Coordinates of C-alpha atoms in Angstrom, one line a residue:
M154 CA 4.1 32.4 33.5
T155 CA 3.5 30.9 36.9
S156 CA 6.2 28.4 38.0
W157 CA 4.8 25.2 39.4
V158 CA 8.2 23.9 40.5
G159 CA 8.3 23.7 44.3
R160 CA 4.5 23.4 44.6
T161 CA 2.9 20.4 46.3
A162 CA 1.3 17.7 44.3
T163 CA -2.0 18.7 45.9
E164 CA -1.6 22.3 44.6
I165 CA -0.5 21.2 41.1
A166 CA -3.3 18.7 40.6
A167 CA -5.9 21.3 41.7
A168 CA -4.5 23.9 39.3
V169 CA -4.5 21.4 36.3
R170 CA -8.0 20.2 37.1
E171 CA -9.2 23.8 37.2
R172 CA -7.3 24.6 34.0
R173 CA -5.2 27.2 35.7
A174 CA -2.2 25.2 34.5
T175 CA -1.5 22.8 31.7
P176 CA 0.2 19.4 32.2
R177 CA 2.8 20.5 29.7
E178 CA 3.9 23.6 31.5
V179 CA 4.0 21.8 34.8
V180 CA 6.1 18.9 33.4
A181 CA 8.3 21.2 31.4
G182 CA 9.1 23.2 34.5
H183 CA 10.2 20.2 36.4
L184 CA 12.2 18.8 33.5
A185 CA 14.1 22.0 33.4
R186 CA 14.9 21.8 37.1
I187 CA 16.1 18.2 36.6
E188 CA 18.4 19.3 33.8
R189 CA 19.8 22.1 35.9
L190 CA 20.3 20.3 39.2
D191 CA 20.7 16.6 38.7
A192 CA 24.3 16.6 37.7
R193 CA 24.9 17.7 41.4
V194 CA 22.4 15.4 43.0
G195 CA 22.4 12.2 40.8
A196 CA 18.7 11.4 41.5
F197 CA 17.9 10.0 38.0
R198 CA 19.2 7.0 36.1
A199 CA 17.0 7.9 33.1
V200 CA 15.0 11.0 32.4
R201 CA 12.0 10.7 30.0
S202 CA 12.0 14.2 28.7
E203 CA 10.3 13.7 25.3
A204 CA 8.0 10.9 26.4
A205 CA 6.9 12.8 29.5
L206 CA 6.0 15.9 27.5
A207 CA 4.1 13.8 25.0
E208 CA 2.2 12.1 27.8
A209 CA 1.5 15.5 29.4
D210 CA -0.1 16.6 26.1
E211 CA -2.1 13.4 25.9
L212 CA -3.3 13.9 29.5
A213 CA -4.6 17.4 28.7
G214 CA -7.0 15.9 26.2
R215 CA -8.5 13.4 28.7
A216 CA -12.3 13.8 29.2
D217 CA -11.9 13.0 32.9
L218 CA -9.1 15.5 33.5
A219 CA -11.2 17.5 36.1
E220 CA -11.7 14.3 38.1
L221 CA -8.1 13.1 38.3
P222 CA -6.5 13.2 41.8
L223 CA -3.0 13.6 40.4
A224 CA -3.8 15.6 37.3
G225 CA -0.5 16.7 35.7
V226 CA 1.7 15.9 38.7
P227 CA 5.2 14.9 37.7
V228 CA 6.4 11.7 39.5
A229 CA 9.7 9.8 39.7
V230 CA 9.7 6.0 39.8
K231 CA 12.3 3.9 41.6
D232 CA 14.3 1.8 39.0
N233 CA 13.2 -1.6 40.3
L234 CA 9.6 -1.1 39.1
A235 CA 8.5 -1.5 35.5
V236 CA 7.7 1.6 33.5
R237 CA 6.3 0.8 30.0
G238 CA 8.8 1.6 27.3
E239 CA 11.8 1.9 29.7
S240 CA 14.4 -0.5 30.8
N241 CA 14.4 -1.6 34.4
R242 CA 18.0 -1.9 35.5
N243 CA 17.7 -2.2 39.3
G244 CA 21.0 -0.6 39.8
S245 CA 23.0 -3.3 38.1
A246 CA 25.1 -4.1 35.0
A247 CA 23.7 -7.7 35.2
T248 CA 20.1 -6.7 34.3
A249 CA 18.8 -6.4 30.8
D250 CA 18.7 -3.1 29.0
T251 CA 15.4 -3.9 27.3
P252 CA 12.2 -1.8 27.5
A253 CA 9.4 -3.0 29.7
G254 CA 6.2 -4.0 27.9
H255 CA 3.9 -2.9 30.7
D256 CA 3.7 -0.7 33.8
H257 CA 4.0 -2.1 37.3
P258 CA 0.5 -2.0 38.9
T259 CA 1.6 1.0 41.1
V260 CA 2.8 2.9 38.1
A261 CA -0.4 2.1 36.3
R262 CA -2.4 3.5 39.2
L263 CA -0.4 6.7 39.3
R264 CA -0.8 7.2 35.6
A265 CA -4.6 6.4 35.7
A266 CA -4.8 9.1 38.4
G267 CA -3.2 11.7 36.0
A268 CA 0.5 11.6 37.1
V269 CA 3.2 11.9 34.5
V270 CA 6.4 9.8 34.9
V271 CA 9.4 12.0 34.3
G272 CA 12.1 9.5 35.0
L273 CA 13.5 6.4 36.8
T274 CA 15.7 7.0 39.9
N275 CA 19.0 5.6 41.0
V276 CA 19.3 2.7 43.4
P277 CA 22.1 0.5 44.8
E278 CA 22.5 -2.8 43.0
L279 CA 19.4 -5.0 43.5
C280 CA 18.3 -2.4 46.0
V281 CA 20.3 -4.2 48.7
F282 CA 21.9 -1.4 50.7
G283 CA 21.1 1.9 52.5
T284 CA 23.3 4.0 50.2
S285 CA 22.4 4.5 46.5
E286 CA 25.4 4.3 44.2
G287 CA 26.6 2.0 41.5
V288 CA 27.3 1.6 37.9
H289 CA 24.4 3.9 36.9
G290 CA 25.2 6.8 39.2
T291 CA 25.3 8.1 42.8
A292 CA 22.3 9.6 44.5
R293 CA 23.4 12.4 46.9
N294 CA 21.5 14.1 49.7
P295 CA 20.4 17.5 48.4
W296 CA 20.9 19.0 51.8
D297 CA 24.6 18.0 51.8
T298 CA 25.8 16.5 48.5
S299 CA 28.9 15.1 50.2
R300 CA 26.5 12.6 51.9
T301 CA 24.5 9.8 50.5
A302 CA 20.8 10.3 49.9
G303 CA 20.3 6.9 51.6
G304 CA 18.9 3.7 50.1
S305 CA 17.6 1.9 48.4
S306 CA 15.0 4.5 47.3
G307 CA 17.8 7.1 47.4
G308 CA 17.2 8.6 44.0
S309 CA 13.5 8.9 44.5
A310 CA 14.0 10.7 47.9
A311 CA 16.7 13.0 46.4
A312 CA 14.5 13.9 43.5
V313 CA 11.7 15.0 45.9
A314 CA 14.0 16.8 48.4
A315 CA 15.6 18.7 45.5
G316 CA 12.2 19.9 44.1
M317 CA 12.7 18.0 40.9
V318 CA 9.3 16.3 41.4
P319 CA 6.7 16.8 44.2
I320 CA 6.2 13.1 44.8
A321 CA 8.1 9.9 44.0
L322 CA 7.5 6.1 44.1
G323 CA 9.8 3.9 46.2
N324 CA 9.7 0.7 48.1
D325 CA 11.0 -0.6 51.4
G326 CA 12.3 -4.1 52.3
M327 CA 14.5 -3.2 55.3
G328 CA 14.0 0.6 55.5
S329 CA 14.5 1.6 51.9
L330 CA 11.8 4.3 51.9
R331 CA 12.3 5.5 55.5
I332 CA 16.1 5.7 55.4
P333 CA 16.4 8.0 52.4
A334 CA 13.3 10.0 53.5
A335 CA 14.9 10.6 56.9
N336 CA 18.2 11.6 55.3
C337 CA 16.6 13.9 52.8
G338 CA 14.0 15.6 55.1
I339 CA 10.9 14.3 53.5
V340 CA 7.9 12.0 54.3
G341 CA 8.2 8.3 53.5
L342 CA 5.4 5.8 54.3
K343 CA 6.0 2.0 54.3
P344 CA 2.5 0.6 54.3
G345 CA 1.5 -2.6 56.0
H346 CA 1.5 -5.9 54.1
D347 CA -1.2 -6.3 51.3
T348 CA -2.1 -2.6 51.4
I349 CA -0.5 -1.6 48.1
P350 CA 0.4 -4.0 45.3
A351 CA 4.0 -5.2 45.8
G352 CA 5.5 -7.3 43.0
I353 CA 9.1 -6.3 43.8
G354 CA 11.9 -8.6 42.6
H355 CA 11.3 -12.3 43.0
G356 CA 8.9 -12.6 45.9
D357 CA 9.1 -9.2 47.6
W358 CA 11.9 -10.4 49.9
F359 CA 9.5 -13.0 51.3
G360 CA 6.7 -10.5 51.6
M361 CA 8.7 -7.9 53.5
S362 CA 9.0 -5.3 50.7
E363 CA 6.2 -2.8 50.1
N364 CA 5.8 0.1 47.7
G365 CA 4.9 3.5 49.0
P366 CA 5.0 7.3 48.7
L367 CA 7.7 9.8 49.1
A368 CA 6.6 13.4 49.5
T369 CA 7.4 16.8 51.0
T370 CA 4.1 17.1 52.9
V371 CA 1.9 14.7 54.8
E372 CA -1.0 15.8 52.7
D373 CA 0.8 14.8 49.5
A374 CA 1.8 11.4 51.1
R375 CA -1.8 10.9 52.0
L376 CA -3.0 11.7 48.5
M377 CA -0.4 9.4 46.9
F378 CA -1.2 6.6 49.4
S379 CA -4.9 6.8 48.5
V380 CA -4.1 6.4 44.8
L381 CA -1.6 3.6 45.3
S382 CA -3.9 1.7 47.7
D383 CA -7.0 2.4 45.5
T384 CA -8.9 3.6 48.6
E385 CA -10.3 6.9 49.7
A386 CA -7.9 8.3 52.3
I387 CA -10.5 9.5 54.8
R388 CA -8.9 11.4 57.7
P389 CA -9.5 9.9 61.2
S390 CA -11.1 12.3 63.6
G391 CA -8.5 14.8 64.8
N392 CA -10.0 14.7 68.3
L393 CA -8.9 11.1 68.9
V394 CA -6.3 10.8 71.7
R395 CA -3.5 8.3 70.9
K396 CA -1.5 6.3 73.3
V397 CA 2.0 6.9 72.1
A398 CA 5.1 5.0 73.3
V399 CA 8.4 6.7 72.8
S400 CA 11.5 4.7 72.6
V401 CA 15.1 5.8 71.8
R402 CA 16.6 2.3 72.3
S403 CA 18.1 0.6 69.3
P404 CA 16.4 -2.7 68.5
L405 CA 19.8 -4.3 67.6
V406 CA 22.2 -5.4 70.4
G407 CA 25.5 -3.5 70.3
V408 CA 24.2 -0.6 68.1
S409 CA 23.6 2.8 69.8
V410 CA 21.4 5.8 68.8
G411 CA 23.2 9.1 68.4
R412 CA 22.1 12.0 70.6
P413 CA 20.6 14.3 67.8
Y414 CA 18.2 11.6 66.6
A415 CA 17.3 10.6 70.2
N416 CA 16.7 14.2 71.0
A417 CA 14.4 14.6 68.0
A418 CA 12.3 11.7 69.2
R419 CA 12.0 13.1 72.7
A420 CA 11.1 16.6 71.4
A421 CA 8.4 15.1 69.1
A422 CA 7.1 13.2 72.1
E423 CA 6.8 16.4 74.1
L424 CA 4.9 18.1 71.3
L425 CA 2.4 15.2 71.0
A426 CA 1.9 15.2 74.8
G427 CA 1.3 18.9 74.6
A428 CA -1.3 18.3 71.9
G429 CA -3.2 16.0 74.3
H430 CA -2.0 12.5 73.4
E431 CA -1.0 10.1 76.1
V432 CA 2.7 9.8 75.7
R433 CA 5.1 7.7 77.9
P434 CA 8.5 6.2 77.6
A435 CA 8.3 2.5 76.7
D436 CA 10.7 0.1 74.9
P437 CA 9.2 -2.7 72.7
P438 CA 10.4 -6.1 73.9
Y439 CA 12.8 -6.6 71.0
P440 CA 14.3 -10.2 71.1
Y441 CA 18.0 -10.7 71.3
W442 CA 17.9 -12.7 68.1
L443 CA 16.4 -9.8 66.1
G444 CA 19.8 -8.8 64.5
T445 CA 20.6 -12.2 63.2
T446 CA 17.1 -12.7 61.9
A447 CA 17.2 -9.4 60.1
L448 CA 20.5 -10.4 58.5
M449 CA 19.2 -13.8 57.4
H450 CA 16.1 -12.3 55.7
W451 CA 18.1 -9.4 54.2
T452 CA 20.7 -11.7 52.6
A453 CA 18.3 -14.4 51.6
G454 CA 16.1 -11.9 49.7
T455 CA 19.1 -10.9 47.7
A456 CA 20.0 -14.5 47.0
V457 CA 16.6 -15.1 45.5
D458 CA 16.8 -11.8 43.4
A459 CA 20.2 -12.7 42.1
E460 CA 19.4 -16.3 41.0
D461 CA 18.9 -15.6 37.3
L462 CA 21.6 -13.0 36.9
D463 CA 25.2 -13.5 35.7
P464 CA 27.3 -13.3 38.9
R465 CA 30.3 -12.0 36.9
R466 CA 28.3 -8.8 36.2
L467 CA 27.4 -8.2 39.8
T468 CA 29.5 -6.2 42.2
R469 CA 31.5 -8.1 44.8
R470 CA 29.5 -6.9 47.7
T471 CA 26.3 -8.1 46.1
R472 CA 27.8 -11.5 45.2
V473 CA 28.9 -12.0 48.8
H474 CA 25.5 -10.9 50.2
A475 CA 23.7 -13.4 48.0
A476 CA 26.2 -16.2 48.8
V477 CA 25.7 -15.6 52.5
G478 CA 21.9 -15.6 52.0
R479 CA 21.6 -18.8 50.0
R480 CA 22.1 -20.9 53.1
F481 CA 19.2 -19.2 54.8
V482 CA 16.6 -19.2 52.0
A483 CA 14.8 -22.4 53.0
G484 CA 14.5 -21.4 56.7
V485 CA 13.4 -17.9 55.9
R486 CA 10.6 -19.1 53.6
T487 CA 8.9 -20.8 56.6
G488 CA 8.2 -17.4 58.2
E489 CA 8.6 -18.9 61.6
R490 CA 10.9 -16.2 63.0
R491 CA 8.7 -13.4 61.7
E492 CA 5.6 -14.9 63.3
Q493 CA 7.6 -15.2 66.6
L494 CA 8.5 -11.5 66.4
R495 CA 4.9 -10.5 65.7
G496 CA 3.7 -12.6 68.7
R497 CA 6.3 -11.0 70.9
L498 CA 5.3 -7.4 69.8
R499 CA 1.5 -7.7 69.7
P500 CA 1.0 -7.2 73.4
F501 CA 3.0 -4.0 73.2
F502 CA 0.8 -2.7 70.5
A503 CA -2.3 -3.8 72.3
E504 CA -1.3 -1.4 75.0
H505 CA 0.0 1.4 72.8
D506 CA -1.5 2.8 69.5
V507 CA 1.7 4.1 68.1
L508 CA 5.4 3.7 68.6
L509 CA 7.6 6.8 68.2
T510 CA 11.3 6.3 67.7
P511 CA 14.2 8.0 66.0
A512 CA 14.2 7.3 62.3
L513 CA 18.0 6.8 62.1
A514 CA 20.8 6.3 64.6
R515 CA 23.1 8.8 62.9
R516 CA 23.5 10.8 59.7
G517 CA 24.0 9.1 56.4
P518 CA 27.5 8.1 55.4
A519 CA 29.5 9.8 52.7
A520 CA 28.4 9.7 49.1
A521 CA 31.2 7.3 48.2
P522 CA 31.7 4.3 45.9
W523 CA 30.4 1.9 48.5
H524 CA 29.7 -0.6 45.7
E525 CA 33.5 -1.0 45.3
R526 CA 34.1 -1.6 48.9
G527 CA 34.0 -4.8 50.9
W528 CA 30.8 -6.6 52.0
L529 CA 31.4 -6.5 55.7
R530 CA 32.2 -2.8 55.7
N531 CA 29.0 -2.1 53.9
V532 CA 27.0 -4.2 56.3
L533 CA 28.5 -2.5 59.4
V534 CA 27.9 1.0 58.0
N535 CA 24.3 0.2 57.1
T536 CA 23.6 -1.5 60.4
N537 CA 25.1 1.3 62.5
Y538 CA 23.3 4.1 60.9
S539 CA 19.9 2.4 60.4
P540 CA 19.1 -0.1 63.1
L541 CA 15.5 1.1 63.7
T542 CA 13.8 0.3 60.4
P543 CA 14.1 -3.5 59.8
P544 CA 11.8 -4.8 62.6
W545 CA 8.7 -3.4 60.9
N546 CA 9.5 -5.1 57.6
L547 CA 9.8 -8.4 59.5
T548 CA 6.4 -7.8 61.2
G549 CA 4.8 -6.4 58.0
W550 CA 3.3 -3.5 60.0
P551 CA 3.1 0.1 58.7
A552 CA 5.8 2.6 59.6
M553 CA 6.8 6.0 58.3
A554 CA 9.6 8.6 58.5
V555 CA 8.7 12.2 59.3
P556 CA 11.1 15.2 59.2
F557 CA 11.6 16.7 62.7
G558 CA 14.3 19.1 63.8
T559 CA 17.8 19.4 62.5
L560 CA 21.2 17.8 62.9
P561 CA 24.2 19.8 64.1
S562 CA 25.2 20.0 60.4
G563 CA 21.9 21.8 59.6
A564 CA 20.6 18.8 57.6
P565 CA 17.2 17.5 58.6
A566 CA 16.6 15.0 61.4
A567 CA 13.6 12.7 61.5
V568 CA 11.5 10.4 63.6
Q569 CA 9.7 7.2 62.9
L570 CA 6.1 6.3 63.6
V571 CA 5.0 2.7 63.8
G572 CA 1.5 1.3 64.1
R573 CA -0.6 -1.8 64.1
P574 CA -1.8 -3.4 60.8
G575 CA -4.2 -1.2 59.0
S576 CA -3.2 2.0 60.8
E577 CA -1.6 3.9 57.9
L578 CA -4.2 6.7 58.1
E579 CA -3.7 7.1 61.8
L580 CA 0.1 7.4 61.3
L581 CA -0.5 10.0 58.6
E582 CA -2.8 11.9 60.9
L583 CA -0.3 11.9 63.7
A584 CA 2.5 12.9 61.3
G585 CA 0.2 15.8 60.1
Q586 CA 0.0 17.0 63.7
L587 CA 3.8 17.0 63.9
E588 CA 4.0 18.9 60.7
E589 CA 1.5 21.5 61.9
L590 CA 3.3 21.9 65.3
R591 CA 6.8 21.9 63.9
P592 CA 6.8 22.7 60.1
W593 CA 9.8 21.8 58.1
R594 CA 11.5 23.3 55.1
R595 CA 10.1 21.3 52.2
T596 CA 13.0 21.3 49.8
A597 CA 16.8 21.7 50.1
P598 CA 18.4 25.1 49.3
L599 CA 20.1 24.1 46.1
D600 CA 19.5 27.4 44.2

């Protein structure tokens, strides 16, 4: 029997549509890999073994099977999005353990396209931090299980990087797709505002949080993006020359970027220049107040999400984060600082099509019980290793993490691509060129 574990979503869907594979055999193979590996990785909070197999059998009988873009593709869903029949714990002991009565719109779109949800993935409490651990489990980086997978979509990224699923659904409010994608050596796309249905928590962190794909290839990310956005992902002309700005400067005052990640960005820039793009060093005019603005929005979003939860059942770091944020909620709601930031950065993106930066400043911290540690220590660790992602949630513009090169440890490095509103397909096209010029190993060597 052919094994479909390790194949791309594009390959699996084509095989199921052409009846070279059944949804059951595809799903069963991935469930077996989850059973074998997840005790080491901690990607899943809940695995839907029986339900997924039953849904795979039901899918096989669909009259439109031959037309489904994700026919039979196993997918993991971040545990802050509703999956019908499953509880939505959001990484917390304070949330209700009751089954959801409906699918989140993004989950519904994936299922309508033929995907089968095999499980819900681990996140930090209320998806606040850039490490994924808590009362429901710890998501580890499959390339180095002593390190965090990142957060808050850490379990989803770990599941993809470990080959437990070819694609996964996550979301990003301050880097929560791009951080774990960069840690785990996979592709993560945060779309621009109003591109994919959000509906994350109580107000999407004031419109900063977006749902998006995690995948091992750019083609799979493009396919998943087309399903989630309910649009046809037509490739831009490959002959278009982009004006690319490369910057290795941290947007946050006092935070530096480590040499391996800076070198990855410079090497990616050289490749793109060799491919014919107009590439030049240029730093965006980040304002000095960016760090405080990011902190205000980050904490205020948590304050709103925690409003209807029993504080006694929240971890101390979450309680402190929410308490800090409560004083900022009213000011953040005005959107004034976000519009000021957009106004400051628009001229830069009028001159450049794409910004290329390091994805992270340094490798992810240890896979440790960060939820039991102090609030300030968590904030400092998160800020020091991931200062480059928050600006693009504040602007609401698309950004993505792309694997590129390796760290001294042998784990993957990554770069970030940022574009104007509506440029998701252009970013995917540029990422595809990087993939073609410098292919990456798609899954971690766990076997």
